Coordinates of C-alpha atoms in Angstrom, one line a residue:
Chain A
X1 CA 0.0 0.0 0.0
X2 CA 1.9 3.0 -1.3
X3 CA 0.2 6.3 -0.4
X4 CA -3.0 4.7 0.6
X5 CA -6.2 6.7 0.8
X6 CA -7.3 6.3 4.4
X7 CA -10.8 6.5 5.8
X8 CA -11.3 6.6 9.5
X9 CA -14.9 5.7 10.4
X10 CA -15.7 7.1 13.8
X11 CA -13.9 10.2 15.2
X12 CA -14.2 9.6 18.9
X13 CA -11.0 9.8 21.0
X14 CA -9.4 6.7 19.5
X15 CA -10.3 7.3 15.9
X16 CA -9.4 11.0 16.0
X17 CA -6.1 10.3 17.7
X18 CA -4.8 7.5 15.6
X19 CA -6.2 8.9 12.4
X20 CA -4.9 12.3 13.3
X21 CA -1.4 10.9 13.8
X22 CA -1.5 9.4 10.3
X23 CA -2.7 12.7 8.8
X24 CA 0.0 14.6 10.7
X25 CA 2.6 12.3 9.1
X26 CA 1.4 13.3 5.7
X27 CA -1.1 10.6 4.8
X28 CA -4.3 11.4 3.0
X29 CA -6.9 10.7 5.8
X30 CA -10.6 11.5 5.8
X31 CA -12.8 11.0 8.8
X32 CA -16.5 10.1 9.2
X33 CA -18.3 11.3 12.3
X34 CA -22.1 11.3 12.7
X35 CA -22.1 13.8 15.6
X36 CA -18.9 15.8 15.5
X37 CA -18.3 16.6 11.8
X38 CA -19.5 20.2 12.0
X39 CA -17.4 21.0 15.1
X40 CA -14.3 19.3 13.7
X41 CA -14.7 21.1 10.4
X42 CA -15.1 24.5 12.2
X43 CA -12.4 24.0 14.8
X44 CA -10.0 21.5 13.4
X45 CA -8.7 18.7 15.5
X46 CA -6.7 19.6 18.6
X47 CA -4.7 16.8 20.3
X48 CA -3.0 17.3 23.7
X49 CA -0.7 14.3 23.8
X50 CA 2.0 13.3 26.3
X51 CA 4.2 12.5 23.3
X52 CA 3.6 15.9 21.7
X53 CA 0.6 18.1 21.0
X54 CA -0.6 18.7 17.5
X55 CA -3.4 20.5 15.6
X56 CA -5.0 19.6 12.3
X57 CA -6.6 22.9 11.3
X58 CA -8.1 21.6 8.1
X59 CA -9.3 18.1 8.9
X60 CA -11.3 16.3 6.2
X61 CA -14.4 15.2 7.9
X62 CA -17.8 14.0 6.6
X63 CA -21.1 13.1 8.2
X64 CA -21.9 10.8 5.3
X65 CA -19.6 8.0 4.2
X66 CA -21.2 8.1 0.7
X67 CA -19.5 11.5 0.2
X68 CA -16.0 10.2 1.1
X69 CA -15.2 8.0 -2.0
X70 CA -13.5 4.7 -1.8
X71 CA -10.5 4.1 0.5
X72 CA -7.6 1.7 0.4
X73 CA -7.4 1.5 4.2
X74 CA -10.6 1.7 6.2
X75 CA -10.0 2.1 9.9
X76 CA -13.2 1.4 11.9
X77 CA -13.2 3.2 15.2
X78 CA -16.9 3.1 15.9
X79 CA -18.4 2.1 19.2
X80 CA -19.6 -1.4 19.1
X81 CA -23.0 -0.1 20.0
X82 CA -23.2 1.0 16.4
X83 CA -23.0 -2.6 15.2
X84 CA -26.3 -2.4 13.4
X85 CA -25.0 0.2 11.0
X86 CA -21.4 -1.0 10.5
X87 CA -22.1 -2.4 7.1
X88 CA -24.2 0.4 5.7
X89 CA -21.6 2.9 6.9
X90 CA -18.6 1.2 5.5
X91 CA -20.0 -0.2 2.2
X92 CA -19.5 3.1 0.2
X93 CA -15.8 3.1 1.2
X94 CA -15.1 -0.4 0.0
X95 CA -13.4 -0.8 -3.4
X96 CA -11.6 -3.9 -4.8
X97 CA -8.5 -3.8 -2.7
X98 CA -9.8 -2.1 0.4
X99 CA -8.5 -3.4 3.7
X100 CA -10.6 -3.0 6.8
X101 CA -9.0 -2.6 10.2
X102 CA -11.3 -2.8 13.3
X103 CA -9.7 -0.5 15.8
X104 CA -12.3 -1.4 18.4
X105 CA -12.7 -3.1 21.8
X106 CA -14.3 -6.4 22.6
X107 CA -15.4 -9.3 20.5
X108 CA -17.7 -9.6 17.5
X109 CA -16.6 -6.6 15.4
X110 CA -14.4 -8.2 12.8
X111 CA -17.0 -10.9 12.2
X112 CA -19.5 -8.3 10.9
X113 CA -17.1 -6.9 8.3
X114 CA -15.8 -10.4 7.4
X115 CA -19.4 -11.5 6.7
X116 CA -20.3 -8.5 4.6
X117 CA -17.1 -7.9 2.7
X118 CA -14.9 -11.0 3.0
X119 CA -12.7 -12.2 5.8
X120 CA -9.6 -11.8 3.8
X121 CA -10.0 -8.0 3.9
X122 CA -10.3 -7.8 7.6
X123 CA -7.7 -7.1 10.3
X124 CA -8.1 -6.1 14.0
X125 CA -6.2 -3.5 15.9
X126 CA -6.0 -3.2 19.6
X127 CA -5.2 0.2 21.2
X128 CA -3.4 0.2 24.5
X129 CA -3.9 3.8 25.3
X130 CA -5.3 6.1 28.0
X131 CA -7.2 8.6 26.0
X132 CA -10.3 10.8 26.6
X133 CA -12.2 13.3 24.5
X134 CA -12.5 16.7 26.2
X135 CA -14.7 18.1 23.4
X136 CA -15.4 16.6 20.0
X137 CA -12.5 18.6 18.6
X138 CA -10.1 18.2 21.6
X139 CA -8.5 14.9 22.4
X140 CA -6.5 14.3 25.6
X141 CA -3.9 11.6 25.1
X142 CA -2.8 10.8 28.7
X143 CA -0.6 7.7 28.6
X144 CA 0.5 4.7 26.6
X145 CA -0.5 4.3 23.0
X146 CA 0.7 1.0 21.5
X147 CA -1.3 -0.6 18.7
X148 CA -1.2 -4.3 18.1
X149 CA -2.5 -5.3 14.6
X150 CA -3.3 -8.7 13.4
X151 CA -5.2 -10.6 10.7
X152 CA -8.7 -11.7 11.5
X153 CA -8.6 -15.0 9.5
X154 CA -5.0 -16.0 9.4
X155 CA -1.7 -15.9 11.2
X156 CA 0.1 -14.1 8.5
X157 CA 1.9 -10.9 9.5
X158 CA 3.0 -9.2 6.3
X159 CA 0.0 -6.9 5.8
X160 CA -0.3 -6.2 9.6
X161 CA 3.4 -5.3 9.6
X162 CA 3.0 -2.9 6.7
X163 CA 0.2 -1.1 8.5
X164 CA 2.2 -1.2 11.8
X165 CA 5.1 0.4 10.0
X166 CA 2.9 3.2 8.7
X167 CA 1.8 3.9 12.3
X168 CA 5.4 3.8 13.6
X169 CA 6.4 6.3 11.0
X170 CA 3.6 8.5 12.3
X171 CA 5.0 8.4 15.9
X172 CA 2.6 5.6 17.1
X173 CA 4.2 2.5 18.6
X174 CA 2.8 -0.4 16.7
X175 CA 3.4 -4.1 16.5
X176 CA 2.1 -6.8 14.1
X177 CA 0.9 -9.9 15.9
X178 CA 0.1 -13.4 14.5
X179 CA -2.7 -14.1 16.9
X180 CA -5.3 -11.4 17.1
X181 CA -7.6 -13.7 19.0
X182 CA -5.1 -14.0 21.9
X183 CA -4.6 -10.3 22.1
X184 CA -8.4 -9.6 21.9
X185 CA -8.8 -11.7 25.1
X186 CA -5.7 -10.2 26.7
X187 CA -7.3 -6.8 26.2
X188 CA -10.6 -8.1 27.6
X189 CA -8.7 -9.1 30.8
X190 CA -8.3 -5.3 31.4
X191 CA -11.5 -4.1 29.8
X192 CA -13.9 -6.4 31.6
X193 CA -13.0 -5.5 35.2
X194 CA -12.0 -1.9 34.6
X195 CA -14.4 -0.8 31.9
X196 CA -17.1 -3.0 33.3
X197 CA -17.0 -2.3 37.1
X198 CA -15.9 1.3 36.3
X199 CA -19.1 1.9 34.5
X200 CA -21.3 -0.2 36.7
X201 CA -20.2 1.6 39.9
X202 CA -19.1 4.9 38.3
X203 CA -15.5 4.5 39.8
X204 CA -12.3 5.3 38.0
X205 CA -9.3 3.0 38.0
X206 CA -7.8 4.4 41.2
X207 CA -11.1 4.3 43.0
X208 CA -11.6 0.6 42.0
X209 CA -8.2 -0.2 43.4
X210 CA -8.4 2.0 46.5
X211 CA -9.7 -0.7 48.8
X212 CA -8.6 -4.3 49.3
X213 CA -12.2 -5.4 48.5
X214 CA -12.2 -3.4 45.2
X215 CA -8.8 -4.7 44.1
X216 CA -9.9 -8.3 44.9
X217 CA -13.1 -7.8 42.9
X218 CA -11.0 -6.6 40.0
X219 CA -8.5 -9.5 40.4
X220 CA -11.3 -12.2 40.7
X221 CA -13.1 -10.8 37.7
X222 CA -9.8 -10.8 35.7
X223 CA -9.1 -14.4 36.8
X224 CA -12.5 -15.4 35.4
X225 CA -11.7 -13.7 32.0
X226 CA -8.4 -15.6 32.0
X227 CA -10.2 -18.9 32.7
X228 CA -12.6 -18.1 29.8
X229 CA -9.7 -17.1 27.5
X230 CA -8.0 -20.4 28.2
X231 CA -11.1 -22.3 27.3
X232 CA -11.4 -20.6 24.0
X233 CA -7.8 -21.1 23.0
X234 CA -6.2 -17.9 24.2
X235 CA -3.5 -19.2 26.7
X236 CA -3.3 -16.2 29.0
X237 CA -1.5 -16.9 32.3
X238 CA -2.9 -16.1 35.7
X239 CA 0.3 -14.2 36.4
X240 CA -1.0 -11.7 33.9
X241 CA -3.2 -10.3 36.6
X242 CA -0.3 -8.9 38.5
X243 CA 1.0 -7.3 35.3
X244 CA -2.3 -5.6 34.6
X245 CA -2.8 -4.3 38.1
X246 CA 0.8 -3.1 38.1
X247 CA 0.4 -1.1 34.9
X248 CA -3.0 0.3 35.9
X249 CA -2.0 1.8 39.3
X250 CA 0.3 4.4 37.6
X251 CA -2.6 5.5 35.5
X252 CA -4.1 7.2 38.5
X253 CA -7.6 8.5 38.4
X254 CA -8.3 7.2 34.9
X255 CA -11.9 7.0 33.7
X256 CA -12.4 4.1 31.3
X257 CA -14.4 4.8 28.1
X258 CA -17.3 2.9 29.5
X259 CA -17.4 4.9 32.7
X260 CA -17.4 8.1 30.6
X261 CA -20.2 6.7 28.4
X262 CA -22.2 6.0 31.6
X263 CA -21.6 9.6 32.8
X264 CA -22.6 11.0 29.5
X265 CA -25.7 8.9 29.1
X266 CA -24.4 7.1 26.1
X267 CA -25.0 3.4 25.2
X268 CA -22.6 1.1 26.9
X269 CA -20.5 -1.5 25.0
X270 CA -22.0 -4.3 27.0
X271 CA -22.3 -6.9 24.4
X272 CA -18.8 -6.5 22.9
X273 CA -17.1 -6.4 26.3
X274 CA -19.2 -8.8 28.4
X275 CA -22.0 -10.5 26.4
X276 CA -20.0 -12.0 23.6
X277 CA -17.1 -13.1 25.8
X278 CA -19.6 -14.9 28.0
X279 CA -21.2 -16.5 25.0
X280 CA -17.8 -17.7 23.7
X281 CA -16.9 -19.1 27.1
X282 CA -20.3 -20.9 27.4
X283 CA -19.8 -22.4 23.9
X284 CA -16.5 -23.7 25.2
X285 CA -18.2 -25.2 28.3
X286 CA -17.2 -22.6 30.9
X287 CA -20.3 -21.2 32.6
X288 CA -19.2 -20.8 36.2
X289 CA -18.1 -17.2 35.9
X290 CA -20.1 -15.4 38.7
X291 CA -18.3 -12.1 38.7
X292 CA -18.6 -11.7 35.0
X293 CA -22.2 -12.8 34.8
X294 CA -23.1 -10.5 37.7
X295 CA -21.3 -7.6 36.0
X296 CA -23.1 -8.4 32.7
X297 CA -26.5 -8.2 34.4
X298 CA -25.5 -5.0 36.1
X299 CA -24.5 -3.4 32.8
X300 CA -27.7 -4.5 31.0
X301 CA -29.8 -3.0 33.8
X302 CA -27.7 0.2 33.8
X303 CA -27.6 0.6 30.1
X304 CA -31.4 0.4 29.8
X305 CA -31.6 3.3 32.3
X306 CA -28.8 5.2 30.7
X307 CA -30.5 5.1 27.4
X308 CA -33.9 6.0 28.9
X309 CA -32.4 9.0 30.7
X310 CA -30.5 10.2 27.6
Chain J
X1 CA -45.7 1.3 80.3
X2 CA -48.3 4.0 81.1
X3 CA -47.5 7.4 79.6
X4 CA -43.9 6.5 78.8
X5 CA -41.3 9.1 78.3
X6 CA -40.0 8.4 74.8
X7 CA -36.6 9.3 73.3
X8 CA -36.1 8.8 69.5
X9 CA -32.4 8.7 68.8
X10 CA -31.8 9.7 65.2
X11 CA -34.3 11.9 63.3
X12 CA -33.8 10.7 59.7
X13 CA -36.8 9.8 57.7
X14 CA -37.6 6.7 59.8
X15 CA -37.0 8.1 63.2
X16 CA -38.8 11.4 62.5
X17 CA -41.8 9.6 60.9
X18 CA -42.5 7.0 63.6
X19 CA -41.5 9.2 66.5
X20 CA -43.6 12.0 64.9
X21 CA -46.7 9.7 64.8
X22 CA -46.3 8.9 68.5
X23 CA -45.9 12.6 69.4
X24 CA -49.0 13.4 67.2
X25 CA -50.9 10.8 69.2
X26 CA -50.1 12.7 72.4
X27 CA -47.1 10.9 73.7
X28 CA -44.2 12.7 75.3
X29 CA -41.5 12.3 72.6
X30 CA -38.1 14.0 72.4
X31 CA -35.7 13.5 69.5
X32 CA -32.0 13.5 69.2
X33 CA -30.4 14.6 65.9
X34 CA -26.8 15.4 65.4
X35 CA -27.2 17.3 62.2
X36 CA -30.9 18.4 62.0
X37 CA -31.7 19.6 65.5
X38 CA -31.5 23.3 64.6
X39 CA -33.6 23.0 61.5
X40 CA -36.2 20.9 63.2
X41 CA -36.4 23.3 66.1
X42 CA -36.8 26.3 63.7
X43 CA -39.2 24.8 61.3
X44 CA -41.0 22.0 63.2
X45 CA -41.5 18.6 61.6
X46 CA -43.5 18.4 58.4
X47 CA -44.7 15.0 57.2
X48 CA -46.4 14.4 53.9
X49 CA -47.9 11.0 54.3
X50 CA -50.2 8.9 52.1
X51 CA -52.2 8.1 55.2
X52 CA -52.5 11.8 56.3
X53 CA -50.1 14.8 56.4
X54 CA -49.2 16.3 59.8
X55 CA -47.0 19.0 61.3
X56 CA -45.4 19.1 64.7
X57 CA -44.7 22.8 65.1
X58 CA -42.9 22.5 68.4
X59 CA -41.0 19.3 68.2
X60 CA -38.6 18.6 71.2
X61 CA -35.3 18.0 69.6
X62 CA -31.7 18.0 71.0
X63 CA -28.3 17.7 69.6
X64 CA -26.9 16.2 72.8
X65 CA -28.5 13.2 74.4
X66 CA -27.1 14.3 77.8
X67 CA -29.6 17.2 77.8
X68 CA -32.6 14.9 77.2
X69 CA -33.0 13.1 80.6
X70 CA -33.8 9.5 81.0
X71 CA -36.4 7.8 78.9
X72 CA -38.7 4.8 79.5
X73 CA -38.7 3.9 75.8
X74 CA -35.6 4.5 73.7
X75 CA -36.2 4.1 70.0
X76 CA -32.9 3.9 68.1
X77 CA -33.2 5.0 64.5
X78 CA -29.6 5.8 63.8
X79 CA -27.9 4.6 60.7
X80 CA -25.8 1.6 61.4
X81 CA -22.7 3.5 60.2
X82 CA -23.0 5.3 63.6
X83 CA -22.3 2.0 65.3
X84 CA -19.2 3.3 67.0
X85 CA -21.2 5.9 68.9
X86 CA -24.3 4.0 69.8
X87 CA -23.4 3.3 73.4
X88 CA -22.2 6.8 74.2
X89 CA -25.2 8.4 72.6
X90 CA -27.8 6.1 74.4
X91 CA -26.1 5.9 77.8
X92 CA -27.5 9.2 79.2
X93 CA -31.0 8.1 78.3
X94 CA -30.9 4.7 80.1
X95 CA -32.6 4.5 83.5
X96 CA -33.5 1.4 85.6
X97 CA -36.5 0.4 83.5
X98 CA -35.6 1.7 80.1
X99 CA -36.5 -0.4 77.1
X100 CA -34.4 0.0 73.9
X101 CA -36.0 -0.6 70.5
X102 CA -33.6 -0.8 67.5
X103 CA -35.7 0.6 64.7
X104 CA -32.9 -0.1 62.2
X105 CA -32.0 -2.2 59.2
X106 CA -29.6 -5.1 58.9
X107 CA -27.8 -7.2 61.5
X108 CA -25.7 -6.4 64.5
X109 CA -27.4 -3.5 66.0
X110 CA -29.3 -5.1 68.9
X111 CA -26.1 -6.9 69.9
X112 CA -24.4 -3.6 70.7
X113 CA -27.1 -2.4 73.1
X114 CA -27.5 -5.9 74.6
X115 CA -23.8 -5.9 75.4
X116 CA -23.8 -2.5 76.9
X117 CA -27.1 -2.3 78.8
X118 CA -28.3 -5.9 79.1
X119 CA -30.1 -8.1 76.5
X120 CA -33.3 -8.1 78.5
X121 CA -33.8 -4.4 77.7
X122 CA -33.5 -4.8 74.0
X123 CA -36.1 -5.3 71.2
X124 CA -35.9 -4.8 67.5
X125 CA -38.3 -3.2 65.2
X126 CA -38.5 -3.6 61.4
X127 CA -40.1 -0.9 59.3
X128 CA -41.7 -1.9 56.1
X129 CA -42.1 1.5 54.6
X130 CA -41.3 3.6 51.6
X131 CA -40.1 6.8 53.1
X132 CA -37.6 9.5 52.1
X133 CA -36.4 12.8 53.6
X134 CA -37.0 15.8 51.4
X135 CA -35.3 18.2 53.8
X136 CA -34.3 17.5 57.4
X137 CA -37.7 19.0 58.5
X138 CA -39.8 17.5 55.7
X139 CA -40.5 13.7 55.4
X140 CA -42.2 12.1 52.5
X141 CA -44.1 8.9 53.5
X142 CA -44.8 7.3 50.2
X143 CA -46.2 3.9 50.8
X144 CA -46.6 1.0 53.3
X145 CA -45.6 1.5 56.9
X146 CA -46.0 -1.7 59.0
X147 CA -43.7 -2.1 62.0
X148 CA -42.8 -5.6 63.2
X149 CA -41.5 -5.6 66.8
X150 CA -39.9 -8.5 68.6
X151 CA -37.7 -9.3 71.6
X152 CA -34.0 -9.6 70.9
X153 CA -33.3 -12.4 73.4
X154 CA -36.5 -14.3 73.8
X155 CA -39.7 -15.3 72.0
X156 CA -42.0 -13.5 74.5
X157 CA -44.4 -11.1 72.9
X158 CA -46.0 -9.3 75.8
X159 CA -43.7 -6.3 75.8
X160 CA -43.5 -6.1 72.0
X161 CA -47.3 -6.3 71.9
X162 CA -47.7 -3.3 74.3
X163 CA -45.3 -1.2 72.1
X164 CA -47.1 -2.4 68.9
X165 CA -50.4 -1.3 70.5
X166 CA -49.0 2.1 71.2
X167 CA -48.0 2.5 67.6
X168 CA -51.4 1.2 66.3
X169 CA -53.1 3.8 68.5
X170 CA -50.9 6.3 66.8
X171 CA -52.1 5.3 63.3
X172 CA -49.1 3.1 62.5
X173 CA -49.9 -0.6 61.6
X174 CA -47.8 -2.7 64.0
X175 CA -47.4 -6.3 64.9
X176 CA -45.6 -8.1 67.7
X177 CA -43.5 -11.1 66.5
X178 CA -42.0 -13.9 68.4
X179 CA -39.0 -14.4 66.1
X180 CA -37.2 -11.2 65.4
X181 CA -34.3 -13.1 63.9
X182 CA -36.6 -14.5 61.2
X183 CA -37.9 -11.1 60.3
X184 CA -34.5 -9.5 60.3
X185 CA -33.5 -12.0 57.6
X186 CA -36.8 -11.6 55.7
X187 CA -36.2 -7.9 55.5
X188 CA -32.6 -8.5 54.3
X189 CA -34.1 -10.5 51.4
X190 CA -35.4 -7.1 50.2
X191 CA -32.7 -4.8 51.5
X192 CA -29.7 -6.8 50.1
X193 CA -30.8 -6.7 46.4
X194 CA -32.7 -3.5 46.4
X195 CA -30.6 -1.3 48.7
X196 CA -27.4 -3.1 47.7
X197 CA -27.7 -3.0 43.9
X198 CA -29.6 0.2 44.0
X199 CA -26.7 1.9 45.7
X200 CA -24.0 0.1 43.8
X201 CA -25.5 0.9 40.4
X202 CA -27.4 4.1 41.4
X203 CA -30.7 2.6 40.1
X204 CA -34.1 2.9 41.7
X205 CA -36.4 -0.1 42.2
X206 CA -38.2 0.3 38.9
X207 CA -34.8 0.7 37.0
X208 CA -33.5 -2.5 38.7
X209 CA -36.5 -4.4 37.5
X210 CA -36.8 -2.8 34.1
X211 CA -34.8 -5.4 32.3
X212 CA -34.9 -9.2 32.4
X213 CA -31.3 -9.2 33.3
X214 CA -31.8 -6.8 36.2
X215 CA -34.8 -8.6 37.6
X216 CA -32.8 -11.9 37.4
X217 CA -29.9 -10.3 39.2
X218 CA -32.3 -9.2 42.0
X219 CA -33.9 -12.6 42.1
X220 CA -30.6 -14.5 42.2
X221 CA -29.3 -12.2 44.9
X222 CA -32.5 -12.7 46.9
X223 CA -32.2 -16.5 46.5
X224 CA -28.7 -16.4 48.0
X225 CA -30.1 -14.4 51.0
X226 CA -32.7 -17.0 51.4
X227 CA -30.1 -19.8 51.3
X228 CA -28.1 -17.9 53.9
X229 CA -31.2 -17.3 56.0
X230 CA -32.1 -21.0 56.0
X231 CA -28.5 -21.9 57.1
X232 CA -28.8 -19.5 60.1
X233 CA -32.2 -20.8 61.2
X234 CA -34.5 -18.4 59.5
X235 CA -36.7 -20.7 57.4
X236 CA -37.6 -18.3 54.5
X237 CA -39.1 -20.0 51.5
X238 CA -37.9 -19.5 47.9
X239 CA -41.4 -18.6 47.0
X240 CA -40.9 -15.4 49.0
X241 CA -39.0 -14.1 46.0
X242 CA -42.1 -13.7 44.0
X243 CA -43.8 -12.0 46.9
X244 CA -41.0 -9.5 47.2
X245 CA -40.9 -8.8 43.5
X246 CA -44.6 -8.5 43.4
X247 CA -44.8 -6.0 46.2
X248 CA -41.9 -3.9 44.9
X249 CA -43.1 -3.3 41.4
X250 CA -46.0 -1.1 42.5
X251 CA -43.5 1.1 44.4
X252 CA -42.5 2.5 41.1
X253 CA -39.3 4.6 40.9
X254 CA -38.5 4.1 44.6
X255 CA -35.0 5.1 45.7
X256 CA -33.8 2.9 48.6
X257 CA -32.2 4.6 51.5
X258 CA -28.8 3.3 50.5
X259 CA -29.2 4.7 47.0
X260 CA -30.0 8.1 48.5
X261 CA -27.0 7.8 50.8
X262 CA -24.8 7.2 47.8
X263 CA -26.3 10.1 45.9
X264 CA -25.7 12.4 48.9
X265 CA -22.2 11.2 49.6
X266 CA -23.1 9.6 52.9
X267 CA -21.6 6.5 54.4
X268 CA -23.3 3.3 53.2
X269 CA -24.7 0.7 55.6
X270 CA -22.5 -1.9 54.0
X271 CA -21.7 -3.9 57.1
X272 CA -25.2 -4.1 58.6
X273 CA -26.7 -5.0 55.2
X274 CA -24.1 -7.1 53.6
X275 CA -21.0 -7.7 55.7
X276 CA -22.7 -9.2 58.8
X277 CA -25.1 -11.3 56.9
X278 CA -22.2 -12.8 54.9
X279 CA -20.3 -13.4 58.2
X280 CA -23.3 -15.1 59.7
X281 CA -23.7 -17.3 56.6
X282 CA -20.1 -18.2 56.6
X283 CA -20.2 -19.1 60.3
X284 CA -23.1 -21.5 59.3
X285 CA -21.0 -23.0 56.6
X286 CA -22.5 -21.2 53.6
X287 CA -19.8 -19.4 51.6
X288 CA -20.9 -19.9 48.0
X289 CA -22.8 -16.7 47.6
X290 CA -21.3 -15.1 44.5
X291 CA -23.9 -12.3 44.0
X292 CA -23.8 -11.3 47.6
X293 CA -20.0 -11.3 47.8
X294 CA -19.7 -9.4 44.6
X295 CA -22.1 -6.8 45.8
X296 CA -20.3 -6.6 49.1
X297 CA -17.0 -5.8 47.4
X298 CA -18.8 -3.3 45.1
X299 CA -20.2 -1.5 48.1
X300 CA -16.9 -1.4 50.0
X301 CA -15.1 0.1 47.0
X302 CA -18.0 2.6 46.4
X303 CA -18.2 3.6 50.1
X304 CA -14.5 4.4 50.3
X305 CA -14.9 6.8 47.3
X306 CA -18.2 8.2 48.6
X307 CA -16.6 9.1 51.9
X308 CA -13.5 10.5 50.2
X309 CA -15.7 12.7 47.9
X310 CA -17.9 13.9 50.8

């Protein structure tokens, strides 16, 4: 892919940050945003980043993907709650050689694009980043930032490596991986306790870890995710728990994206983060996951109220 | 007890309402309130009740129990989070024949007064009431109202019946019971899911029951409370779950006291409502209570943050 035409679908914190880095590095990037297009067009994109602030004064942003034209590289950074419109949104961007990268959390996203446009087009990317949106045109990049990129339907790394190289050249640490499935579950080991309980209780990462009981709840929930991961063929080790707790403590009072969604009355990514992992575990014969199932029920109840209030 | 001198210790919604009913019926009632004494003295007590509004323009209220003099009947309506000051607060009120009634939720309150002043003085009362405090001098009595009253250390009913009769004469439905322990646990079957999850998730009763997943979470949590109750000698039936769900639905958007405490940044009654029931269950050999233990951890984590923010 030389000088690819890049479309970033979804300009929340993650889409705007990573797409913005590519644009800053000289790539041709256009963005789709349903809700923030006007503000981004008026103000440009402002990123306050711990690795260097930047501004894109003339960001190309559309509120209709049909107006964007086809793209060689389609980076999907939509919330998984938009799953019902994935295909219609992306279809106008797809041309013969388009590659689709799901830069999303949780399970079940790649499957949608694979089903609609062919599995061979699809990769997944996992962002290890502390990032929040201050306003639609101002992103706060607080810490971390690694992308792991892997094929959805094979263990090949060539294409993932070429995309990773493009990100690295744009000042984003990036790594091609040959086992996307494993890293999706590794990410869930953090997302399920911290996004999940963070949203359910409205507590940030420091608050979740401030008491012995809270830390134990996080650890026990993470242990269940690891048991589920092992059952579905992602051989995460229990020692991973200490690693995750250890790297989370320095984040301080970090609000997960799901906690912020709760606070802003937005739909929660309940199915991608909890529901589908639980279904995958059950299909592999693991059903005794009481922290996860309790959390799942909490998020469904909360989400119904969040949406009603919004 | 003819013309007893009555002291109500704690003038939150429950203490102010039930004590107010006794005062309205002509009894000599004085109240202790740490935080609301000045406002109650200035404004009087205003009760908006579905069984009839009333005002006590000249309520006797003190912010120091030492100024109240001894009482024949001491009704304790303190939050269980004040457990560390129970004895010092009540000691000045106790004379030779004083009777102490714990009008409180959860487990472990009667024990404190029994230990300090003798078990033979102590009864417990359980309020089945939907009641909130609008301001310290304005109580909203929304629905229900039954009091069940029983001895702490025996199955005798004579004394409980005389107190119940006094309440009935004051327009409060009241019943003497010969098994306080059973009814404490029966009340926990409601309090643990509805106060507990209501506070943890910040959802009212209607919101908790609005989704199938939420109702199932409530039912599964209640089923665990019933298993624990059976283990500690309170033979609640599983069919009680339908009864509790059935009587809760008509309450509508009812916020439990613990949800309100959360919203107002006050300490949560975590130990009385969750911690002590779990300890009692564990002592009886029942430890497999995943909904309850998860909820307990949630409330400890939340409470630490609530208190820090307050």
